Amino acid sequence: ADIDGLERVRFLTSHPQDIHPRLFEAMAVNPKVCPYLHLPVQSGSNLVLKRMNRRYTRENYLEKVAELRKFCPQIAISSDFIVGFPGETEKYFKQLLQFAEDVRFDHLGAFIYSDSDDLASHHRQHVGFGPEARHDVVALERCLGDARLRADRLRAAPVPVRTCADADRVRV
């Protein structure tokens, strides 16, 4: 963020294991760092996280989010979930929904698990969910998004504006 001419820094994604208080503090004190973090969690169930070979628990994740919000109360947090992972039951799916409500994500991405021959989980018992599981997560995304939009109307924030001349220099 100390680079001359650099106006904004935004994290695209972070792993829950890799974030720590030094990062939170840097995000809080540097005005060039966007108050946004994508922090994938994948599941709200410790058992499913373990089966996914994730090295964190829902409690670890919740602690990191709470600490992050102490430093950056206005931080926007997004995440993604995998629905229907082998061995996931309705009970674990409900834990995921409760977890998402507890964290109060600003945006969620929900993805339905699909088998792949190169994944160790391919050989485990697959207890899949139908479209209704995806529907529930999409409804939760929409509900959380609507709540955040209502809150955002109450605060002002600078918005960078590009001119047409800038568009000529931008290459995608």
PDB file of C-alpha atoms in Angstrom:
ATOM      1  CA  ALA A   1       0.000   0.000   0.000  1.00  0.00           C
ATOM      2  CA  ASP A   2       3.038   2.266   0.278  1.00  0.00           C
ATOM      3  CA  ILE A   3       3.620   2.270  -3.491  1.00  0.00           C
ATOM      4  CA  ASP A   4       3.388   5.760  -5.017  1.00  0.00           C
ATOM      5  CA  GLY A   5       0.469   6.051  -7.413  1.00  0.00           C
ATOM      6  CA  LEU A   6      -1.317   3.025  -5.978  1.00  0.00           C
ATOM      7  CA  GLU A   7      -4.714   4.249  -4.831  1.00  0.00           C
ATOM      8  CA  ARG A   8      -6.490   1.092  -3.670  1.00  0.00           C
ATOM      9  CA  VAL A   9      -5.527  -2.375  -2.426  1.00  0.00           C
ATOM     10  CA  ARG A  10      -8.145  -5.117  -2.323  1.00  0.00           C
ATOM     11  CA  PHE A  11      -7.647  -8.708  -1.252  1.00  0.00           C
ATOM     12  CA  LEU A  12      -9.180 -11.148  -3.698  1.00  0.00           C
ATOM     13  CA  THR A  13      -9.120 -14.113  -1.356  1.00  0.00           C
ATOM     14  CA  SER A  14      -7.439 -15.262   1.786  1.00  0.00           C
ATOM     15  CA  HIS A  15      -7.178 -18.589   3.563  1.00  0.00           C
ATOM     16  CA  PRO A  16      -8.530 -18.645   7.135  1.00  0.00           C
ATOM     17  CA  GLN A  17      -5.205 -20.057   8.347  1.00  0.00           C
ATOM     18  CA  ASP A  18      -3.244 -17.161   6.846  1.00  0.00           C
ATOM     19  CA  ILE A  19      -4.998 -14.173   8.325  1.00  0.00           C
ATOM     20  CA  HIS A  20      -3.816 -12.734  11.615  1.00  0.00           C
ATOM     21  CA  PRO A  21      -4.029  -9.583  13.774  1.00  0.00           C
ATOM     22  CA  ARG A  22      -1.128  -7.870  11.955  1.00  0.00           C
ATOM     23  CA  LEU A  23      -3.122  -8.039   8.737  1.00  0.00           C
ATOM     24  CA  PHE A  24      -6.257  -6.744  10.483  1.00  0.00           C
ATOM     25  CA  GLU A  25      -4.331  -3.818  11.926  1.00  0.00           C
ATOM     26  CA  ALA A  26      -2.804  -2.979   8.536  1.00  0.00           C
ATOM     27  CA  MET A  27      -6.259  -3.048   6.969  1.00  0.00           C
ATOM     28  CA  ALA A  28      -7.624  -0.783   9.685  1.00  0.00           C
ATOM     29  CA  VAL A  29      -4.918   1.912   9.586  1.00  0.00           C
ATOM     30  CA  ASN A  30      -4.185   2.154   5.876  1.00  0.00           C
ATOM     31  CA  PRO A  31      -6.815   4.144   3.958  1.00  0.00           C
ATOM     32  CA  LYS A  32      -5.672   2.593   0.666  1.00  0.00           C
ATOM     33  CA  VAL A  33      -6.753  -0.883   1.786  1.00  0.00           C
ATOM     34  CA  CYS A  34     -10.371  -1.599   0.889  1.00  0.00           C
ATOM     35  CA  PRO A  35     -12.498  -2.696   3.846  1.00  0.00           C
ATOM     36  CA  TYR A  36     -13.257  -6.017   2.201  1.00  0.00           C
ATOM     37  CA  LEU A  37     -12.049  -9.596   2.643  1.00  0.00           C
ATOM     38  CA  HIS A  38     -13.067 -12.780   0.862  1.00  0.00           C
ATOM     39  CA  LEU A  39     -12.528 -15.539   3.396  1.00  0.00           C
ATOM     40  CA  PRO A  40     -13.656 -18.944   2.093  1.00  0.00           C
ATOM     41  CA  VAL A  41     -15.082 -21.262   4.725  1.00  0.00           C
ATOM     42  CA  GLN A  42     -16.570 -24.089   2.604  1.00  0.00           C
ATOM     43  CA  SER A  43     -18.796 -25.520   5.386  1.00  0.00           C
ATOM     44  CA  GLY A  44     -20.310 -24.612   8.718  1.00  0.00           C
ATOM     45  CA  SER A  45     -19.738 -28.088  10.149  1.00  0.00           C
ATOM     46  CA  ASN A  46     -16.481 -29.107  11.837  1.00  0.00           C
ATOM     47  CA  LEU A  47     -16.957 -32.691  10.708  1.00  0.00           C
ATOM     48  CA  VAL A  48     -17.445 -31.694   7.082  1.00  0.00           C
ATOM     49  CA  LEU A  49     -14.488 -29.285   7.278  1.00  0.00           C
ATOM     50  CA  LYS A  50     -12.337 -32.133   8.579  1.00  0.00           C
ATOM     51  CA  ARG A  51     -13.505 -34.411   5.745  1.00  0.00           C
ATOM     52  CA  MET A  52     -12.623 -31.635   3.303  1.00  0.00           C
ATOM     53  CA  ASN A  53      -9.127 -31.629   4.806  1.00  0.00           C
ATOM     54  CA  ARG A  54      -9.493 -28.035   6.014  1.00  0.00           C
ATOM     55  CA  ARG A  55      -7.210 -27.193   8.901  1.00  0.00           C
ATOM     56  CA  TYR A  56      -9.550 -24.870  10.730  1.00  0.00           C
ATOM     57  CA  THR A  57     -12.816 -25.215  12.608  1.00  0.00           C
ATOM     58  CA  ARG A  58     -15.940 -23.130  12.611  1.00  0.00           C
ATOM     59  CA  GLU A  59     -14.833 -21.808  16.026  1.00  0.00           C
ATOM     60  CA  ASN A  60     -11.422 -20.746  14.617  1.00  0.00           C
ATOM     61  CA  TYR A  61     -13.188 -18.999  11.769  1.00  0.00           C
ATOM     62  CA  LEU A  62     -15.650 -17.211  14.074  1.00  0.00           C
ATOM     63  CA  GLU A  63     -12.786 -16.040  16.312  1.00  0.00           C
ATOM     64  CA  LYS A  64     -10.910 -14.600  13.325  1.00  0.00           C
ATOM     65  CA  VAL A  65     -14.016 -12.807  12.063  1.00  0.00           C
ATOM     66  CA  ALA A  66     -14.712 -11.338  15.522  1.00  0.00           C
ATOM     67  CA  GLU A  67     -11.112 -10.136  15.819  1.00  0.00           C
ATOM     68  CA  LEU A  68     -11.178  -8.700  12.298  1.00  0.00           C
ATOM     69  CA  ARG A  69     -14.361  -6.763  13.097  1.00  0.00           C
ATOM     70  CA  LYS A  70     -12.737  -5.317  16.237  1.00  0.00           C
ATOM     71  CA  PHE A  71     -10.098  -3.715  14.022  1.00  0.00           C
ATOM     72  CA  CYS A  72     -12.395  -2.983  11.058  1.00  0.00           C
ATOM     73  CA  PRO A  73     -16.031  -2.689  12.177  1.00  0.00           C
ATOM     74  CA  GLN A  74     -17.206  -1.732   8.666  1.00  0.00           C
ATOM     75  CA  ILE A  75     -15.405  -4.602   6.918  1.00  0.00           C
ATOM     76  CA  ALA A  76     -17.330  -6.419   4.209  1.00  0.00           C
ATOM     77  CA  ILE A  77     -16.759 -10.173   4.368  1.00  0.00           C
ATOM     78  CA  SER A  78     -17.642 -12.620   1.630  1.00  0.00           C
ATOM     79  CA  SER A  79     -17.260 -16.374   1.550  1.00  0.00           C
ATOM     80  CA  ASP A  80     -18.172 -19.473  -0.362  1.00  0.00           C
ATOM     81  CA  PHE A  81     -19.676 -22.806   0.585  1.00  0.00           C
ATOM     82  CA  ILE A  82     -19.772 -26.258  -0.948  1.00  0.00           C
ATOM     83  CA  VAL A  83     -23.177 -27.885  -0.556  1.00  0.00           C
ATOM     84  CA  GLY A  84     -23.692 -31.649  -0.715  1.00  0.00           C
ATOM     85  CA  PHE A  85     -20.136 -32.716   0.104  1.00  0.00           C
ATOM     86  CA  PRO A  86     -19.893 -36.508   0.651  1.00  0.00           C
ATOM     87  CA  GLY A  87     -21.171 -37.338   4.124  1.00  0.00           C
ATOM     88  CA  GLU A  88     -22.943 -34.006   4.547  1.00  0.00           C
ATOM     89  CA  THR A  89     -26.392 -34.558   6.026  1.00  0.00           C
ATOM     90  CA  GLU A  90     -29.332 -32.257   6.502  1.00  0.00           C
ATOM     91  CA  LYS A  91     -28.060 -31.633  10.055  1.00  0.00           C
ATOM     92  CA  TYR A  92     -24.703 -30.374   8.739  1.00  0.00           C
ATOM     93  CA  PHE A  93     -26.429 -28.311   6.088  1.00  0.00           C
ATOM     94  CA  LYS A  94     -28.508 -26.598   8.788  1.00  0.00           C
ATOM     95  CA  GLN A  95     -25.267 -25.910  10.689  1.00  0.00           C
ATOM     96  CA  LEU A  96     -23.998 -24.202   7.550  1.00  0.00           C
ATOM     97  CA  LEU A  97     -27.085 -21.987   7.378  1.00  0.00           C
ATOM     98  CA  GLN A  98     -26.794 -21.092  11.068  1.00  0.00           C
ATOM     99  CA  PHE A  99     -23.083 -20.399  10.651  1.00  0.00           C
ATOM    100  CA  ALA A 100     -23.771 -18.020   7.756  1.00  0.00           C
ATOM    101  CA  GLU A 101     -26.321 -16.148   9.864  1.00  0.00           C
ATOM    102  CA  ASP A 102     -23.907 -15.979  12.818  1.00  0.00           C
ATOM    103  CA  VAL A 103     -21.091 -14.506  10.706  1.00  0.00           C
ATOM    104  CA  ARG A 104     -23.372 -12.042   8.870  1.00  0.00           C
ATOM    105  CA  PHE A 105     -21.596 -12.321   5.526  1.00  0.00           C
ATOM    106  CA  ASP A 106     -21.999  -9.501   3.052  1.00  0.00           C
ATOM    107  CA  HIS A 107     -21.948 -11.928   0.162  1.00  0.00           C
ATOM    108  CA  LEU A 108     -22.004 -15.704  -0.176  1.00  0.00           C
ATOM    109  CA  GLY A 109     -21.202 -17.972  -3.056  1.00  0.00           C
ATOM    110  CA  ALA A 110     -22.859 -21.393  -2.887  1.00  0.00           C
ATOM    111  CA  PHE A 111     -21.567 -24.232  -5.012  1.00  0.00           C
ATOM    112  CA  ILE A 112     -22.976 -27.736  -5.294  1.00  0.00           C
ATOM    113  CA  TYR A 113     -20.339 -30.420  -4.792  1.00  0.00           C
ATOM    114  CA  SER A 114     -19.477 -32.441  -7.873  1.00  0.00           C
ATOM    115  CA  ASP A 115     -17.417 -35.625  -8.024  1.00  0.00           C
ATOM    116  CA  SER A 116     -13.985 -35.595  -9.579  1.00  0.00           C
ATOM    117  CA  ASP A 117     -11.774 -38.603 -10.126  1.00  0.00           C
ATOM    118  CA  ASP A 118      -8.715 -36.786  -8.819  1.00  0.00           C
ATOM    119  CA  LEU A 119     -10.270 -35.952  -5.436  1.00  0.00           C
ATOM    120  CA  ALA A 120      -9.930 -38.255  -2.445  1.00  0.00           C
ATOM    121  CA  SER A 121     -13.533 -37.449  -1.516  1.00  0.00           C
ATOM    122  CA  HIS A 122     -14.688 -39.102  -4.753  1.00  0.00           C
ATOM    123  CA  HIS A 123     -14.423 -42.495  -3.068  1.00  0.00           C
ATOM    124  CA  ARG A 124     -16.465 -41.540  -0.009  1.00  0.00           C
ATOM    125  CA  GLN A 125     -20.168 -42.095   0.345  1.00  0.00           C
ATOM    126  CA  HIS A 126     -21.950 -39.253  -1.376  1.00  0.00           C
ATOM    127  CA  VAL A 127     -25.100 -38.011   0.308  1.00  0.00           C
ATOM    128  CA  GLY A 128     -26.088 -35.307  -2.120  1.00  0.00           C
ATOM    129  CA  PHE A 129     -28.733 -32.667  -1.820  1.00  0.00           C
ATOM    130  CA  GLY A 130     -31.074 -31.688  -4.558  1.00  0.00           C
ATOM    131  CA  PRO A 131     -31.833 -28.228  -5.889  1.00  0.00           C
ATOM    132  CA  GLU A 132     -33.717 -27.357  -2.682  1.00  0.00           C
ATOM    133  CA  ALA A 133     -30.400 -27.131  -0.774  1.00  0.00           C
ATOM    134  CA  ARG A 134     -29.014 -24.707  -3.334  1.00  0.00           C
ATOM    135  CA  HIS A 135     -32.309 -22.813  -3.198  1.00  0.00           C
ATOM    136  CA  ASP A 136     -31.998 -22.431   0.579  1.00  0.00           C
ATOM    137  CA  VAL A 137     -28.460 -21.066   0.307  1.00  0.00           C
ATOM    138  CA  VAL A 138     -29.412 -18.694  -2.513  1.00  0.00           C
ATOM    139  CA  ALA A 139     -32.334 -17.442  -0.408  1.00  0.00           C
ATOM    140  CA  LEU A 140     -29.938 -16.887   2.493  1.00  0.00           C
ATOM    141  CA  GLU A 141     -27.530 -14.998   0.197  1.00  0.00           C
ATOM    142  CA  ARG A 142     -30.360 -12.756  -0.932  1.00  0.00           C
ATOM    143  CA  CYS A 143     -31.606 -12.146   2.619  1.00  0.00           C
ATOM    144  CA  LEU A 144     -28.136 -11.237   3.890  1.00  0.00           C
ATOM    145  CA  GLY A 145     -27.482  -9.063   0.842  1.00  0.00           C
ATOM    146  CA  ASP A 146     -30.742  -7.176   1.335  1.00  0.00           C
ATOM    147  CA  ALA A 147     -29.888  -6.499   4.986  1.00  0.00           C
ATOM    148  CA  ARG A 148     -26.433  -5.178   4.052  1.00  0.00           C
ATOM    149  CA  LEU A 149     -27.876  -2.962   1.324  1.00  0.00           C
ATOM    150  CA  ARG A 150     -30.272  -1.427   3.844  1.00  0.00           C
ATOM    151  CA  ALA A 151     -27.358  -0.744   6.216  1.00  0.00           C
ATOM    152  CA  ASP A 152     -25.208   0.710   3.392  1.00  0.00           C
ATOM    153  CA  ARG A 153     -27.851   3.327   2.616  1.00  0.00           C
ATOM    154  CA  LEU A 154     -27.155   4.812   6.037  1.00  0.00           C
ATOM    155  CA  ARG A 155     -23.444   5.465   5.452  1.00  0.00           C
ATOM    156  CA  ALA A 156     -21.534   7.473   2.889  1.00  0.00           C
ATOM    157  CA  ALA A 157     -18.400   6.234   1.191  1.00  0.00           C
ATOM    158  CA  PRO A 158     -16.164   7.666  -1.541  1.00  0.00           C
ATOM    159  CA  VAL A 159     -16.631   6.012  -4.899  1.00  0.00           C
ATOM    160  CA  PRO A 160     -13.822   6.132  -7.477  1.00  0.00           C
ATOM    161  CA  VAL A 161     -15.037   7.363 -10.870  1.00  0.00           C
ATOM    162  CA  ARG A 162     -13.361   6.532 -14.156  1.00  0.00           C
ATOM    163  CA  THR A 163     -13.530   8.817 -17.127  1.00  0.00           C
ATOM    164  CA  CYS A 164     -13.907   7.701 -20.716  1.00  0.00           C
ATOM    165  CA  ALA A 165     -10.274   8.709 -21.263  1.00  0.00           C
ATOM    166  CA  ASP A 166      -9.231   6.222 -18.566  1.00  0.00           C
ATOM    167  CA  ALA A 167     -11.112   3.450 -20.363  1.00  0.00           C
ATOM    168  CA  ASP A 168      -8.771   3.785 -23.363  1.00  0.00           C
ATOM    169  CA  ARG A 169      -5.774   2.939 -21.176  1.00  0.00           C
ATOM    170  CA  VAL A 170      -7.364  -0.051 -19.430  1.00  0.00           C
ATOM    171  CA  ARG A 171      -6.648  -3.479 -20.910  1.00  0.00           C
ATOM    172  CA  VAL A 172      -8.493  -6.582 -19.737  1.00  0.00           C
TER     173      VAL A 172
END
